Coordinates of C-alpha atoms and ligand atoms in Angstrom, one line a residue:
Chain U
X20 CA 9.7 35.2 -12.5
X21 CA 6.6 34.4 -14.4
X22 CA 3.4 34.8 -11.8
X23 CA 0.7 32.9 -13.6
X24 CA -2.9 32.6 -11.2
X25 CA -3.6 28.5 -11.4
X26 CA -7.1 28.4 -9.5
X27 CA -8.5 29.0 -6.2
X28 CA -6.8 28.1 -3.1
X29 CA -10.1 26.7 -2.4
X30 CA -9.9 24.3 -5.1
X31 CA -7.6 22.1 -3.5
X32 CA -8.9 20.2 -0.5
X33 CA -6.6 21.1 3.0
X34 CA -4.3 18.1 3.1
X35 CA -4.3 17.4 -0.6
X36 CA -3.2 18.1 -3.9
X37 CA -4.2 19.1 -7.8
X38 CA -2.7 18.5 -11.0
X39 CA -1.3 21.2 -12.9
X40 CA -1.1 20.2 -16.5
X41 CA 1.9 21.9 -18.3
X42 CA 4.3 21.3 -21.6
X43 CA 6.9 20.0 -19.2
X44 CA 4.9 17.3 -17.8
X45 CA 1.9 17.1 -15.1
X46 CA 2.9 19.4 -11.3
X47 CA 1.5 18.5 -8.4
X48 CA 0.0 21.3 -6.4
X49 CA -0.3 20.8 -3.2
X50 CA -2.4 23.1 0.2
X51 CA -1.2 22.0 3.8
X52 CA -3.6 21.5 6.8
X53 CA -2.4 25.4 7.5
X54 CA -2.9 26.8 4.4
X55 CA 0.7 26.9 2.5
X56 CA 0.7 25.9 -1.2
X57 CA 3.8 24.2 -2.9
X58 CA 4.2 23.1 -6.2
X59 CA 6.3 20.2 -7.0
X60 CA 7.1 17.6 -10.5
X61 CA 4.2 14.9 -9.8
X62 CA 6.5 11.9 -10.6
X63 CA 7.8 10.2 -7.4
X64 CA 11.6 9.7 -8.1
X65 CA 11.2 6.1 -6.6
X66 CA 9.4 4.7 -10.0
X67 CA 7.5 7.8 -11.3
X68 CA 4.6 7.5 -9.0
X69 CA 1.8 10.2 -8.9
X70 CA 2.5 12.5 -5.8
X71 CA -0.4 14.2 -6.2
X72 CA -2.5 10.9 -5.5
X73 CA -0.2 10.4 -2.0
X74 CA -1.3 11.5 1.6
X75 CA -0.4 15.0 3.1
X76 CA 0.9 15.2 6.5
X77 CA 3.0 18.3 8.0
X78 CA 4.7 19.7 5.3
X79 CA 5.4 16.2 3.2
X80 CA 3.9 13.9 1.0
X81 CA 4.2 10.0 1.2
X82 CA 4.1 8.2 -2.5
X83 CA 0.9 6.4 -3.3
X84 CA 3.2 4.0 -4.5
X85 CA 5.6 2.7 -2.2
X86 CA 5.6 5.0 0.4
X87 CA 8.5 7.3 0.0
X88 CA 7.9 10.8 1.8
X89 CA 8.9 13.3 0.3
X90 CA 8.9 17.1 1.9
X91 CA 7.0 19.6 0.2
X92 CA 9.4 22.4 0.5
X93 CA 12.6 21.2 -1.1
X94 CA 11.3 18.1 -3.4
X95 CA 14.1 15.8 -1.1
X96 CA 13.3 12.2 -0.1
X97 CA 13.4 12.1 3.2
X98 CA 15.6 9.1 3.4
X99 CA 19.5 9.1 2.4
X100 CA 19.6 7.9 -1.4
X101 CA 15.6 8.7 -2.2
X102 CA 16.5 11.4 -4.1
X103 CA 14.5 14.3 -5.4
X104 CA 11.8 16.4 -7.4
X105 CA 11.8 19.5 -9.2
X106 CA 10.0 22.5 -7.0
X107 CA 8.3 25.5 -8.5
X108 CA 7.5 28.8 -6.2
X109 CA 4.0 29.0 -5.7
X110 CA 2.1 31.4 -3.4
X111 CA -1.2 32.1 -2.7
X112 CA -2.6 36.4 -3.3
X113 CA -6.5 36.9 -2.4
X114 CA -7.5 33.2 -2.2
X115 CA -5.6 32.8 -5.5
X116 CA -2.7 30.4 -6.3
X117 CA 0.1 32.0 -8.1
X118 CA 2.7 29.7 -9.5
X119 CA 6.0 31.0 -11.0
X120 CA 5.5 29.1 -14.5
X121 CA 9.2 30.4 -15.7
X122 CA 10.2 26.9 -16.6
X123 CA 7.1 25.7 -17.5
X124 CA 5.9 27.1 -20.4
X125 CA 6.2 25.7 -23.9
X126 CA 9.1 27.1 -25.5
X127 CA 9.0 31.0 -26.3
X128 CA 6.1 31.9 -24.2
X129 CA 8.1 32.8 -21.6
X130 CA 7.8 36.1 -20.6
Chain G
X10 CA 23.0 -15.5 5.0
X11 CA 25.7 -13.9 2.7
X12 CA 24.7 -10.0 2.5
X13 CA 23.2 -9.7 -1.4
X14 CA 20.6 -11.9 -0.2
X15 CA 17.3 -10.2 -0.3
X16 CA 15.5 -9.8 2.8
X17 CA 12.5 -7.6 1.2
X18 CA 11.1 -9.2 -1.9
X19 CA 9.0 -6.3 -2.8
X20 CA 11.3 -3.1 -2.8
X21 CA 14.4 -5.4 -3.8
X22 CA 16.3 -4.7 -0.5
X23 CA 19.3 -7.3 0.4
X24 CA 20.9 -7.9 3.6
X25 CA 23.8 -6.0 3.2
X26 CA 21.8 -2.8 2.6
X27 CA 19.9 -3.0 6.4
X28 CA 23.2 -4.3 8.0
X29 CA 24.6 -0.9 6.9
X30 CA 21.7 1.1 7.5
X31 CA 21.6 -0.4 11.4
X32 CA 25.7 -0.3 11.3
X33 CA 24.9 3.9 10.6
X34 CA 22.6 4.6 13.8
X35 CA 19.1 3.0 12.7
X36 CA 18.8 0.8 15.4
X37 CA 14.9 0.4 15.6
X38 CA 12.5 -1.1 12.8
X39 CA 10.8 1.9 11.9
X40 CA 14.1 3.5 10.9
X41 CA 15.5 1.0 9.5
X42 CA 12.2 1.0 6.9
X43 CA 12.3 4.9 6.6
X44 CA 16.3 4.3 5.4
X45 CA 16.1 1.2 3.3
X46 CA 12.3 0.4 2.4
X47 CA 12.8 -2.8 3.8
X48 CA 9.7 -4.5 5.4
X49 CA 7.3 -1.0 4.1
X50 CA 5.4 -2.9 1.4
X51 CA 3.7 -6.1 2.5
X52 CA 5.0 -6.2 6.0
X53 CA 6.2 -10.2 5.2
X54 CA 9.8 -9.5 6.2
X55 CA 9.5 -7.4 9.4
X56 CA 10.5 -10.6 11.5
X57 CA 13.8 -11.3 9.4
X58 CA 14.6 -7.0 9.7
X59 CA 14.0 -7.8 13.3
X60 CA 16.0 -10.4 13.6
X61 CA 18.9 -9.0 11.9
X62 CA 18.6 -5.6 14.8
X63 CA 18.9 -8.1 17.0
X64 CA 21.5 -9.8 16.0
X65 CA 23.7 -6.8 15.3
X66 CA 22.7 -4.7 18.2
X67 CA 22.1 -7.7 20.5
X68 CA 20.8 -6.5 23.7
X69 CA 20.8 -2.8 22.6
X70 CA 17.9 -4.5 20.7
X71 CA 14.3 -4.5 22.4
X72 CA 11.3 -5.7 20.2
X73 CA 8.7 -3.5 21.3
X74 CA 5.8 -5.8 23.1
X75 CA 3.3 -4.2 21.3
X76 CA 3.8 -2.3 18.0
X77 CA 2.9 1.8 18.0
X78 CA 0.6 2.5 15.3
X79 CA 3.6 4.9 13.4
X80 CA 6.3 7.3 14.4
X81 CA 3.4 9.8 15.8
X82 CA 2.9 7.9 18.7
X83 CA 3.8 5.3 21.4
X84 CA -0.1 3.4 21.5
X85 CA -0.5 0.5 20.0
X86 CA -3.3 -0.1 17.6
X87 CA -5.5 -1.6 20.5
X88 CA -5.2 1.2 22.8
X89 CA -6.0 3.7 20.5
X90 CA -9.1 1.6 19.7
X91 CA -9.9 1.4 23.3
X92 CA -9.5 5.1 24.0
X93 CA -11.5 6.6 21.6
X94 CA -13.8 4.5 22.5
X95 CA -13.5 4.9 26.3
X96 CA -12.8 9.2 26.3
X97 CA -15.5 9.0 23.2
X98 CA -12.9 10.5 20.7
X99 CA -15.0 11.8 17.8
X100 CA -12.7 13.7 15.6
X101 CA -8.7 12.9 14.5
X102 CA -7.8 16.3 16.0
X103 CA -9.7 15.3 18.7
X104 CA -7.8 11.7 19.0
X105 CA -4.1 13.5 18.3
X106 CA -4.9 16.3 20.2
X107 CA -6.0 13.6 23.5
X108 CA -3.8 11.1 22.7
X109 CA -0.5 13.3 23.1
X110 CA 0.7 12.7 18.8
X111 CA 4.2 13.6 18.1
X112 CA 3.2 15.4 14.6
X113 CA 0.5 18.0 14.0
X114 CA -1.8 16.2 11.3
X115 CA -0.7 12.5 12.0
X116 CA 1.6 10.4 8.9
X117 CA 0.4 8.1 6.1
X118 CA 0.1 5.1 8.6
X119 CA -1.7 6.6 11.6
X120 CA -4.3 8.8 9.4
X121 CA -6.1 5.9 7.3
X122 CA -6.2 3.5 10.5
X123 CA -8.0 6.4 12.5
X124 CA -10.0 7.6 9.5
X125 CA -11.6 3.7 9.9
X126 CA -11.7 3.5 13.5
X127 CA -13.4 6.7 13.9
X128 CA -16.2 5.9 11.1
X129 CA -16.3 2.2 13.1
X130 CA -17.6 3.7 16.3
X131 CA -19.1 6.9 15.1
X132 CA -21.0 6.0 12.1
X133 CA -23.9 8.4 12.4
X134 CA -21.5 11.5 13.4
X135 CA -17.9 11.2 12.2
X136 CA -17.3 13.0 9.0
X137 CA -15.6 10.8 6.5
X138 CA -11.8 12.0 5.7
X139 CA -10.4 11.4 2.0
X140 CA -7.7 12.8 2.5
X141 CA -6.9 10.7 5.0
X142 CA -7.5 7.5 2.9
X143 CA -5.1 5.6 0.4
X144 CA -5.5 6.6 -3.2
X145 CA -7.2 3.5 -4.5
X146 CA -10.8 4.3 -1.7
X147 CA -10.2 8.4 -2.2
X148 CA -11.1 7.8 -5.8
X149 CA -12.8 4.7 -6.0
X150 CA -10.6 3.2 -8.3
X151 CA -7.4 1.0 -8.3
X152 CA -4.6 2.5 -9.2
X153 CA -2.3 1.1 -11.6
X154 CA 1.5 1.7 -11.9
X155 CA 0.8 4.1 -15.2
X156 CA -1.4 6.3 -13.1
X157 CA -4.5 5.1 -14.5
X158 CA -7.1 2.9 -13.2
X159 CA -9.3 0.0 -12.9
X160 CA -12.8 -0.4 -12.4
X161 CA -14.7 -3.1 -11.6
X162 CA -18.2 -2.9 -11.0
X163 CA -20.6 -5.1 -8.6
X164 CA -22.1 -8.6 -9.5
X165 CA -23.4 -10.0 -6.5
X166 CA -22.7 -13.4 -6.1
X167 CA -20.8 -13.4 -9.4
X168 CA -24.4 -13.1 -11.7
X169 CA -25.2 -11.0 -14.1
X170 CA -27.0 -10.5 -17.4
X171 CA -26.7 -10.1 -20.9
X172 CA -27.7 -6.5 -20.8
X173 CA -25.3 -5.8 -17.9
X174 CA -22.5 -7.1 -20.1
X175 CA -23.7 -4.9 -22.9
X176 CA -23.3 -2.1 -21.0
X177 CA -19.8 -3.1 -19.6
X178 CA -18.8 -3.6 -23.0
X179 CA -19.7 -0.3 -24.7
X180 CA -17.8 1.4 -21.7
X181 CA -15.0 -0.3 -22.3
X182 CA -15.2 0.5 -26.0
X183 CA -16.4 4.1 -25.6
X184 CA -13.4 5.4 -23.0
X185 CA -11.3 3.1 -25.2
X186 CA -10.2 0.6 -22.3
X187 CA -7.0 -1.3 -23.4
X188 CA -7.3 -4.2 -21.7
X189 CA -10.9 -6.3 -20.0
X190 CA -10.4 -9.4 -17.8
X191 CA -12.3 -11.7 -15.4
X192 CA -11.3 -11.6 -11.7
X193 CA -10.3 -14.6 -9.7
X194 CA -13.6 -13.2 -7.7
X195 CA -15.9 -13.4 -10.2
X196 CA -15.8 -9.7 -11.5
X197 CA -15.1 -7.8 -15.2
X198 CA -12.1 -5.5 -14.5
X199 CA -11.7 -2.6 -17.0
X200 CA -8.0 -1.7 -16.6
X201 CA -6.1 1.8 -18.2
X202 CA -9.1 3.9 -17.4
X203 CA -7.8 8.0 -17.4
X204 CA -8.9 9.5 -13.9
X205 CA -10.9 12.6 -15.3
X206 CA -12.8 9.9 -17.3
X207 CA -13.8 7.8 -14.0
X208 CA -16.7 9.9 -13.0
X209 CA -18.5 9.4 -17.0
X210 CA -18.0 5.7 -17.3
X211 CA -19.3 5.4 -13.7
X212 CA -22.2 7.5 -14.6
X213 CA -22.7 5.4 -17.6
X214 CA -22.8 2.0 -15.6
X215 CA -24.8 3.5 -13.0
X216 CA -27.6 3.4 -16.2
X217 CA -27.4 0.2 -16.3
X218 CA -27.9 -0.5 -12.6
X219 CA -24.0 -1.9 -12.3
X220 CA -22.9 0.3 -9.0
X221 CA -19.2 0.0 -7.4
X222 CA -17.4 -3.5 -6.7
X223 CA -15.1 -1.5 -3.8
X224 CA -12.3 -3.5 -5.5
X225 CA -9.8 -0.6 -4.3
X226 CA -11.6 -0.7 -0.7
X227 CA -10.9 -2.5 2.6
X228 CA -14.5 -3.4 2.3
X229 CA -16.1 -6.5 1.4
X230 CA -14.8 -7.2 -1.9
X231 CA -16.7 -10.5 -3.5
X232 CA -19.2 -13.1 -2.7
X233 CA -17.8 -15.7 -5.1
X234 CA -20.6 -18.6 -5.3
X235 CA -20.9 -21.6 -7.5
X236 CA -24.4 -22.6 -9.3
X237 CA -26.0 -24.6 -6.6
X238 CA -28.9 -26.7 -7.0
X239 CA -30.5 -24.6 -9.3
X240 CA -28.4 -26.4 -12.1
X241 CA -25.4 -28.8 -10.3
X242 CA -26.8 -31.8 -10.0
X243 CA -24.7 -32.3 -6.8
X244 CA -25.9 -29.2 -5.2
X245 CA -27.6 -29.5 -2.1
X246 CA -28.9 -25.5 -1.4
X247 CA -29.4 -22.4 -3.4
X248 CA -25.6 -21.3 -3.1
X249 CA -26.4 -18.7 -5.5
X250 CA -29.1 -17.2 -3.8
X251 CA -27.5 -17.2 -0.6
X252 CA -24.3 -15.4 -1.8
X253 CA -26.3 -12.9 -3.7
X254 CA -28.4 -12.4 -0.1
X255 CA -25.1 -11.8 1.5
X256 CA -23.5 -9.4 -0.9
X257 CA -26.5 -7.3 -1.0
X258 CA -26.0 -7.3 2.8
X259 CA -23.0 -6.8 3.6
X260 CA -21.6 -4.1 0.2
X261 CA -20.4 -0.7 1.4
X262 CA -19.4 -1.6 5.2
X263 CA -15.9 -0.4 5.5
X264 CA -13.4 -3.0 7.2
X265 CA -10.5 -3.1 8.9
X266 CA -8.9 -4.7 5.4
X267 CA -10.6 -6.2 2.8
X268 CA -13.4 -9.0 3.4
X269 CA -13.7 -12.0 0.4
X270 CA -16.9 -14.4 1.1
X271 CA -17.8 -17.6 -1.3
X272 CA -20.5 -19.7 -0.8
X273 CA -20.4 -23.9 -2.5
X274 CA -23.1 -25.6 -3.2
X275 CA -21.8 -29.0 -1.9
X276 CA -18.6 -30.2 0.0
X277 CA -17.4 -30.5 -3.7
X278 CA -16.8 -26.8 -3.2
X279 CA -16.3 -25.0 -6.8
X280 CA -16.3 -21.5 -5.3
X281 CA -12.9 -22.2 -3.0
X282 CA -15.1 -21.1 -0.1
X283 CA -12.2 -23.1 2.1
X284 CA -9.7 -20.4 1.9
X285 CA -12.3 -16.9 2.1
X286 CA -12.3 -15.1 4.7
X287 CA -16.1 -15.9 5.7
X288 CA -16.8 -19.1 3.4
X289 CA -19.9 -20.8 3.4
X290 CA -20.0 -25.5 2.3
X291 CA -23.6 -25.8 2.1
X292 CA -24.3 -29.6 2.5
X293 CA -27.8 -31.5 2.8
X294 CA -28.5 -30.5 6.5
X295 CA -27.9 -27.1 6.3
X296 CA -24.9 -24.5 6.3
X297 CA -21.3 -25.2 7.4
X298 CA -20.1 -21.9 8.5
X299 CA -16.1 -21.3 8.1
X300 CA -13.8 -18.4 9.2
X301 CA -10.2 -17.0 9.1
X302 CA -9.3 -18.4 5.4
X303 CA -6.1 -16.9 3.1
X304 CA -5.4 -17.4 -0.3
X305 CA -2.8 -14.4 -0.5
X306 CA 0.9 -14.2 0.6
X307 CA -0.3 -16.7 3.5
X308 CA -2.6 -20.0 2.8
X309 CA -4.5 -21.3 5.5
X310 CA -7.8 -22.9 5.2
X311 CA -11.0 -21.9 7.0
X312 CA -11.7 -23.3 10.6
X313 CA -15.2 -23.9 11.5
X314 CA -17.4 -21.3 13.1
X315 CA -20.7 -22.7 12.6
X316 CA -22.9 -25.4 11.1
X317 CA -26.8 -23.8 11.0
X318 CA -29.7 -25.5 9.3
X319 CA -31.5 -22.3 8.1
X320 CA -30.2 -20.0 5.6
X321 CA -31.4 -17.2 8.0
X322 CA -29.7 -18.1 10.4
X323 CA -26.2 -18.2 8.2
X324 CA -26.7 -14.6 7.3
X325 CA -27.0 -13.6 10.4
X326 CA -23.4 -15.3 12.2
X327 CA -22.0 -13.8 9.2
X328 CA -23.4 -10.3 9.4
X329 CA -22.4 -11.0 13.1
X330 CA -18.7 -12.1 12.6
X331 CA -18.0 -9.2 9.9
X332 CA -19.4 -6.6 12.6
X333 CA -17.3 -8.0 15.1
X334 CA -14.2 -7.8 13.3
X335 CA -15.4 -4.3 12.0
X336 CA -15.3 -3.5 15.8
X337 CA -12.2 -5.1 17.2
X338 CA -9.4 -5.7 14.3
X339 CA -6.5 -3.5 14.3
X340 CA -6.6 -2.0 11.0
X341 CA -5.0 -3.5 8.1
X342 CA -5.2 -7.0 9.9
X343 CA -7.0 -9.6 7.8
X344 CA -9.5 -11.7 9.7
X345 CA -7.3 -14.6 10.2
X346 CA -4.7 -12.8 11.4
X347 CA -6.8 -10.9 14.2
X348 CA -8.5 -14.6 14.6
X349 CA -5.0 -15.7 16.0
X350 CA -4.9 -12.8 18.7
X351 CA -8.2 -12.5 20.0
X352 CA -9.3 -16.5 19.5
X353 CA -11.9 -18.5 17.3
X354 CA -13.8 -19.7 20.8
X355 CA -14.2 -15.7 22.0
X356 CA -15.1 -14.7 18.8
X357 CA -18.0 -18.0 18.6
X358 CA -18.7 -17.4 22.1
X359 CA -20.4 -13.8 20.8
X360 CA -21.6 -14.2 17.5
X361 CA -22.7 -17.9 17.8
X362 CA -23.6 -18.8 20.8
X363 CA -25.1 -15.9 22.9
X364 CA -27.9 -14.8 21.0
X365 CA -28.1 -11.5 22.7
X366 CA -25.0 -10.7 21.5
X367 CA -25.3 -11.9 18.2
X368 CA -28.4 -10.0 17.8
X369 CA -26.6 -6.9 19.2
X370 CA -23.9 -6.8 16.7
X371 CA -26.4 -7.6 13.8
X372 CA -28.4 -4.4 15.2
X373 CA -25.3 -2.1 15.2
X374 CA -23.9 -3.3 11.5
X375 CA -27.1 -2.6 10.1
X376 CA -27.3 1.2 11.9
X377 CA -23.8 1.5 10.0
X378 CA -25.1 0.2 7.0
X379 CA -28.2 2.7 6.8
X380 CA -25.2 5.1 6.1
X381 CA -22.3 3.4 4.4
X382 CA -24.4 1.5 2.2
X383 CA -24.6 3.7 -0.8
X384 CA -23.2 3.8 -4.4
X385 CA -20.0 5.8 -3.9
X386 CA -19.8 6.4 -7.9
X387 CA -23.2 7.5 -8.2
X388 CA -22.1 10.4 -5.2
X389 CA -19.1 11.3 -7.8
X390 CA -21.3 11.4 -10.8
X391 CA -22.4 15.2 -10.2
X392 CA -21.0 18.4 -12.2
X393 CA -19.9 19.5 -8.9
X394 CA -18.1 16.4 -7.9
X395 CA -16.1 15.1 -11.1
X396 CA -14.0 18.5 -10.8
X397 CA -11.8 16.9 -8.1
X398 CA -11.0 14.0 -10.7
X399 CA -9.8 16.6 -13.5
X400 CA -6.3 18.7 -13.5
X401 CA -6.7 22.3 -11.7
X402 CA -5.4 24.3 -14.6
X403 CA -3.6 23.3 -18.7
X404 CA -1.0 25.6 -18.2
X405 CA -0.2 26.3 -21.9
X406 CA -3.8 27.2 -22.3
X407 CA -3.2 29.3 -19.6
X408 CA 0.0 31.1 -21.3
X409 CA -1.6 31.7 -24.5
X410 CA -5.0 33.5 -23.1
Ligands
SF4_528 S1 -19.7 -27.0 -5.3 FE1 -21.1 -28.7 -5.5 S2 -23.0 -27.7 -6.0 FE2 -21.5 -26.2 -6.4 S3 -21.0 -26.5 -8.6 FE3 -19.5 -27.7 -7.4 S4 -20.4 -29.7 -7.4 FE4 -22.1 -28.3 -7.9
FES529 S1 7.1 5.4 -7.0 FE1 7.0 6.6 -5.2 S2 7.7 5.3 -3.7 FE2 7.8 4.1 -5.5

């Protein structure tokens, strides 16, 4: 695992999301009404919409979009044939945001 | 109907797909939608997804007398209304917490329609929630299906001036737009604009005195007006004036959805005011007042509300009309549609006819306005506030330090 301190938890508003710009495309970042941080690919697998831009409720997101919901923890649609997004482990140390940027660092930076 | 036929136009979903999804155990409408997509865009097809439940499930079937808001709770949009109102709700926790919700912070659906409600009744106390509103009025900007947006700012009652323009131009050119075109409401819409760079082109409109057209918002949108008798010679009152008096009025009050006015300067009617939501025929003897118009995925033409002489005395039945609906719509419902529930005669019966009440709900849309009506751009043009509109962190700048 590759720990890499993204921001503040404080930077993201409870119930919303930031974007975390990378070489493998833009990741959503997102802080629950209780304070858990997940980190998931910000493309909607519906038509590519921006997750980050969707509404926070319990753990989940719902698409800008169209309104798919996607849960926060596993990157699954939560209907049948929705499908689903790449996660990344992300945790939060001292009012920091850690994420685990193993695969998503541009080629042979990774530790 | 043979089952490829498509039931929802706008997620592409055919009849086959629902008669499955209801043949596997989704035997209400809001499961149905959270298996297929059916009937979750513009709503259009609920009655056919309806239909077909009750057709497969027969009596197993009950349509549901009135609608819950969402999945989070068994009120209907009118008795949530009525008991935050009556138990003086003045928080969502507050109104979950109360009202018995099934989740712990609410969904998508119920969040945005409480956001509203609770900044309807509580204008001087509720705190405003963006997180709890739809992309498009949490960043003041319409989103577009690239993940950029549009911006289109204000020109009340469709005016403006050479220097305007100049300044709309050399935005466009200076946060290289790809693409400038004209409303169907009389606005200059900048389309493909990056979200970190919303904050600087709003600050650089602000210069020029252009603020925010809330063309993302459920606000009032556009006073569309034709020239009037400043230069038709068939107009018979300043339509231009008056729909520039009534934009300046009535900009920034959030609405259950979005609010389209046009005022004409004769029966003639060049600015379509027949099929607005509030639209205004002017005509020799005064103002012919009309109500409940669509020009969307329903057509219906205006019915009449009013005819006044005075100009006066048209701004204040509309300022009137908008605060009512403001105070009793169930969100997302466009005026005509809450029109057909609640009436045309109760709704003239309070802002026409009994002053007292007319002059009542002028009274409380202008205590609203004292704190809705300000430039929301010019609030996100601050150091401090354009960080929410850039990424948290560049990862491979990150890496290499
Ligand atoms: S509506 Fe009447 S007054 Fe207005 S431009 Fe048309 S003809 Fe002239
Ligand atoms: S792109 Fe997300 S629901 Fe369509």
């Amino acid at each position: 695992m590759t720990w890499i301190d993204i921001g503040a938890l404080e930077d993201i508003p409870r119930r919303g999301a930031r974007v975390l710009r990378t070489a493998q495309g833009c990741v959503a970042v997102f802080r629950t009404a209780d304070d858990r941080v997940f980190a998931l690919d910000d493309r909607c697998p519906h038509r590519g919409g921006p997750l980050s831009e969707g509404i926070v409720h319990g753990d989940a997101v719902t698409c800008p979009l169209h309104g798919l919901v996607i849960g926060l923890a596993d990157g699954r649609a939560r209907d049948a044939e929705g499908g689903k997004v790449e996660t990344y482990p992300a945790r939060i140390e001292g009012g920091r945001i850690l994420i685990d940027a193993a695969r998503l660092l541009p080629e042979g930076r990774a530790a | 109907m043979p089952p490829e036929s498509e039931i929802c136009g706008c997620n592409g979903v055919c009849k086959g797909t629902i008669l499955a999804a209801i043949a596997g155990g989704a035997t209400d409408l809001g499961t149905v939608r959270a298996r297929t997509k059916a009937s979750t865009s513009c709503g259009s097809c609920t009655g056919l997804v309806e239909q077909l439940l009750a057709h497969s499930l027969g009596d197993a079937f009950r349509k549901p007398a009135s609608r819950p808001v969402c999945g989070c709770t068994e009120l209907a949009h009118e008795d949530v209304r009525r008991l935050i109102r009556a138990r003086g709700l003045k928080s969502m926790p507050a109104v979950m917490q109360e009202l018995g919700w099934k989740t712990s912070c609410g969904c998508a659906t119920c969040r945005p329609a409480l956001n509203f409600y609770l900044l309807a009744e509580w204008p001087e106390t509720y705190r405003d929630d963006p997180q709890s509103r739809f992309v498009n009025e949490r960043n003041h900007a319409n989103i577009q299906k690239d993940g950029t947006y549009s911006v289109v700012p204000r020109m009340w009652g469709g005016m403006t001036t050479p220097q305007e323009l100049r300044a709309i131009a050399d935005a466009a050119e200076k946060y290289q737009v790809p693409a400038v075109k004209v409303t169907g409401g009389q606005r200059i819409d900048l389309l493909g604009v990056r979200k970190e760079d919303l904050p600087r082109i709003w600050a650089d409109l602000n210069a020029a005195g252009l603020v925010s057209g809330h063309a993302y918002g459920k606000a009032l949108r556009t006073v569309k007006t034709c020239v009037g008798s400043d230069f038709c010679r068939f107009g018979t009152q300043d339509s231009t004036g008056l729909g520039i008096r009534l934009e300046r009025r009535l900009w920034g009050a959030w609405t259950p959805h979005k609010v389209k006015l046009a005022v004409s300067g004769c029966p003639r009617n060049c600015a379509e005011a027949t099929c607005k939501d509030v639209g205004i025929v002017c005509v020799e003897s005064g103002y012919e007042i009309g109500v409940g118009g669509a020009a969307g995925m329903d057509v219906k033409a205006t019915e009449r509300l009013a005819k006044v002489a005075t100009e006066d005395e048209a701004v204040e039945i509309v300022v009137a009309f908008v605060q009512l609906y403001r105070e009793s719509a169930n969100y997302l419902d466009r005026p005509y549609k809450w029109l057909a529930k609640v009436g045309l005669d109760w709704v003239r019966a309070q802002v026409v006819e009994d002053r007292d009440s007319r002059a009542a709900l002028v009274a409380r849309f202008d205590r609203a306005q004292a704190i809705f009506q300000k430039d929301p751009w010019a609030e996100r043009t601050a150091p401090e506030a354009r960080a929410a509109f850039t990424p948290l962190a560049h990862l491979a700048a990150e890496a290499a330090e």
